[in-house]
Amino acid sequence: MLSKEGFIASLTLSAVEVAGSTLITLWFECGEMFWGHSFSVTSFDGVRFNDVRVELQG
């Protein structure tokens, strides 16, 4: 089983998208952990990250 620390260590921030003052998307690569897919974390309230969506891509 993968620990929280192991999961975090396997992530690589690959891109940051900022659209206006409230929309931020962080893109992460995670090697083969999710069969080569990447995922994004999007915040709809800027840097507060209270209104967040996570999506697996690919």
Backbone as ProteinMPNN parsed JSONL, in Angstrom:
{"seq_chain_A": "MLSKEGFIASLTLSAVEVAGSTLITLWFECGEMFWGHSFSVTSFDGVRFNDVRVELQG", "coords_chain_A": {"N_chain_A": [[0.842, -1.182, 0.0], [0.497, 2.215, -0.775], [1.911, 4.913, 0.901], [0.845, 8.117, 2.273], [2.94, 9.939, 2.098], [4.525, 8.69, 0.147], [2.818, 8.819, -2.059], [2.618, 11.619, -2.461], [5.308, 12.162, -2.995], [5.578, 10.986, -5.484], [4.415, 12.663, -7.315], [4.681, 15.135, -9.885], [4.733, 18.461, -10.553], [3.584, 19.766, -13.51], [2.501, 21.85, -15.004], [1.056, 25.123, -14.707], [-1.922, 26.862, -14.825], [-3.424, 29.981, -15.063], [-6.321, 31.82, -15.014], [-7.624, 34.761, -15.004], [-8.594, 36.163, -11.814], [-9.639, 34.19, -10.228], [-9.568, 31.542, -11.191], [-7.607, 28.786, -11.169], [-5.493, 26.266, -12.362], [-3.708, 23.391, -11.64], [-1.458, 21.162, -13.036], [-0.476, 17.791, -12.903], [1.992, 15.263, -13.283], [2.284, 11.778, -12.837], [3.911, 9.592, -13.189], [3.769, 6.126, -13.689], [1.767, 5.562, -11.952], [-1.014, 5.977, -12.277], [-1.421, 4.541, -14.633], [0.02, 6.038, -16.534], [-1.512, 8.307, -16.942], [-2.299, 11.794, -16.497], [-3.233, 14.279, -14.046], [-5.463, 16.931, -13.095], [-5.861, 19.697, -10.878], [-8.243, 21.939, -10.129], [-8.997, 25.141, -8.995], [-11.73, 27.109, -8.191], [-11.942, 29.396, -6.781], [-9.678, 30.963, -6.652], [-6.591, 31.267, -4.849], [-7.558, 30.271, -2.491], [-8.597, 27.677, -2.571], [-10.982, 26.356, -1.789], [-13.171, 25.675, -3.315], [-12.924, 23.185, -5.285], [-11.963, 21.095, -8.028], [-10.985, 17.885, -9.084], [-9.507, 16.131, -11.712], [-8.893, 13.229, -13.639], [-6.874, 12.794, -16.427], [-6.583, 11.732, -19.823]], "CA_chain_A": [[0.0, 0.0, 0.0], [1.255, 3.451, -0.906], [1.679, 5.865, 1.991], [0.565, 9.502, 1.87], [4.221, 10.542, 1.721], [4.928, 8.089, -1.119], [1.955, 9.383, -3.093], [3.039, 13.005, -2.699], [6.645, 12.142, -3.603], [5.502, 10.518, -6.871], [3.8, 13.695, -8.153], [5.524, 16.18, -10.455], [3.963, 19.574, -11.105], [4.027, 19.926, -14.895], [2.017, 23.11, -15.576], [0.15, 25.961, -13.918], [-2.729, 27.738, -15.674], [-4.16, 30.99, -14.304], [-7.258, 32.554, -15.868], [-8.271, 35.748, -14.147], [-8.19, 36.162, -10.401], [-10.286, 33.137, -9.449], [-9.467, 30.213, -11.774], [-6.234, 28.279, -11.184], [-5.405, 24.834, -12.578], [-2.389, 22.789, -11.47], [-1.361, 19.878, -13.734], [0.531, 16.917, -12.315], [2.348, 13.967, -13.862], [2.453, 10.849, -11.713], [4.579, 8.387, -13.671], [2.884, 5.017, -14.053], [0.846, 5.289, -10.852], [-2.357, 5.896, -12.847], [-1.241, 4.013, -15.98], [0.543, 7.071, -17.407], [-2.408, 9.456, -17.048], [-2.013, 12.946, -15.646], [-4.463, 14.812, -13.473], [-5.471, 18.367, -12.826], [-6.573, 20.211, -9.713], [-8.711, 23.27, -10.493], [-9.634, 25.926, -7.945], [-12.633, 28.111, -8.743], [-11.943, 30.577, -5.915], [-8.308, 31.451, -6.529], [-5.656, 30.554, -3.984], [-8.22, 29.734, -1.291], [-8.766, 26.241, -2.806], [-12.159, 25.825, -1.101], [-14.054, 25.155, -4.359], [-11.894, 22.513, -6.066], [-12.3, 19.9, -8.826], [-9.831, 17.071, -9.495], [-9.86, 15.309, -12.874], [-7.902, 12.363, -14.244], [-6.862, 13.079, -17.858], [-5.864, 10.826, -20.703]], "C_chain_A": [[0.89, 1.249, 0.0], [0.904, 4.402, 0.23], [1.361, 7.246, 1.43], [1.846, 10.165, 1.382], [4.718, 10.007, 0.384], [4.121, 8.626, -2.286], [2.408, 10.79, -3.457], [4.392, 13.044, -3.404], [6.605, 11.722, -5.073], [4.928, 11.558, -7.827], [4.832, 14.709, -8.632], [4.616, 17.251, -11.044], [4.479, 19.853, -12.508], [3.558, 21.231, -15.532], [1.101, 23.811, -14.582], [-0.583, 26.866, -14.896], [-3.498, 28.691, -14.763], [-5.023, 31.768, -15.293], [-8.026, 33.528, -14.983], [-7.809, 35.612, -12.705], [-8.766, 34.999, -9.612], [-10.128, 31.73, -10.007], [-8.001, 29.816, -11.912], [-6.286, 26.774, -11.405], [-3.947, 24.401, -12.452], [-2.423, 21.423, -12.151], [-0.215, 19.08, -13.146], [0.741, 15.68, -13.178], [2.639, 13.046, -12.682], [3.06, 9.53, -12.162], [3.569, 7.343, -14.108], [1.85, 4.713, -12.974], [-0.59, 5.152, -11.343], [-2.265, 5.52, -14.323], [-0.821, 5.1, -16.973], [-0.356, 8.28, -17.597], [-1.888, 10.607, -16.175], [-3.327, 13.391, -15.007], [-4.322, 16.283, -13.175], [-6.275, 18.647, -11.567], [-6.949, 21.642, -10.05], [-9.406, 23.92, -9.31], [-10.472, 27.009, -8.608], [-12.735, 29.346, -7.861], [-10.518, 31.038, -5.629], [-7.478, 30.612, -5.585], [-6.282, 30.037, -2.693], [-8.389, 28.22, -1.367], [-9.878, 25.632, -1.951], [-13.138, 25.185, -2.08], [-13.16, 24.508, -5.416], [-12.484, 21.33, -6.831], [-10.994, 19.202, -9.21], [-10.295, 16.17, -10.626], [-8.657, 14.494, -13.34], [-8.0, 12.54, -15.754], [-6.145, 11.976, -18.607], [-6.501, 9.566, -20.861]], "O_chain_A": [[1.903, 1.307, 0.696], [-0.271, 4.663, 0.487], [1.584, 7.509, 0.248], [1.841, 10.87, 0.372], [5.264, 10.758, -0.424], [4.658, 8.863, -3.368], [2.562, 11.11, -4.636], [4.604, 13.859, -4.302], [7.509, 12.07, -5.833], [4.955, 11.35, -9.04], [5.737, 15.093, -7.89], [3.819, 16.969, -11.939], [5.661, 20.143, -12.693], [4.158, 21.681, -16.508], [0.464, 23.181, -13.738], [0.042, 27.557, -15.7], [-4.145, 28.261, -13.808], [-4.523, 32.306, -16.281], [-8.971, 33.141, -14.295], [-6.767, 35.022, -12.422], [-8.425, 34.825, -8.442], [-10.531, 30.78, -9.335], [-7.249, 30.427, -12.671], [-7.033, 26.073, -10.722], [-3.062, 24.978, -13.084], [-3.31, 20.614, -11.878], [0.874, 19.605, -12.917], [-0.207, 15.123, -13.731], [3.171, 13.477, -11.659], [2.769, 8.477, -11.595], [2.618, 7.656, -14.823], [1.133, 3.717, -13.067], [-1.316, 4.282, -10.862], [-2.947, 6.107, -15.163], [-1.256, 5.087, -18.124], [-0.002, 9.194, -18.341], [-1.128, 10.39, -15.231], [-4.401, 12.928, -15.39], [-3.219, 16.811, -13.025], [-7.228, 17.941, -11.237], [-6.067, 22.48, -10.239], [-10.294, 23.328, -8.697], [-9.991, 27.736, -9.477], [-13.52, 30.249, -8.149], [-10.194, 31.449, -4.515], [-7.636, 29.393, -5.522], [-5.59, 29.422, -1.881], [-8.332, 27.543, -0.34], [-9.733, 24.519, -1.445], [-13.858, 24.255, -1.716], [-12.69, 25.182, -6.332], [-13.389, 20.651, -6.344], [-10.024, 19.848, -9.609], [-11.337, 15.522, -10.528], [-7.542, 15.008, -13.423], [-9.093, 12.448, -16.313], [-5.213, 11.361, -18.089], [-5.996, 8.705, -21.581]]}, "name": "protein", "num_of_chains": 1, "seq": "MLSKEGFIASLTLSAVEVAGSTLITLWFECGEMFWGHSFSVTSFDGVRFNDVRVELQG"}
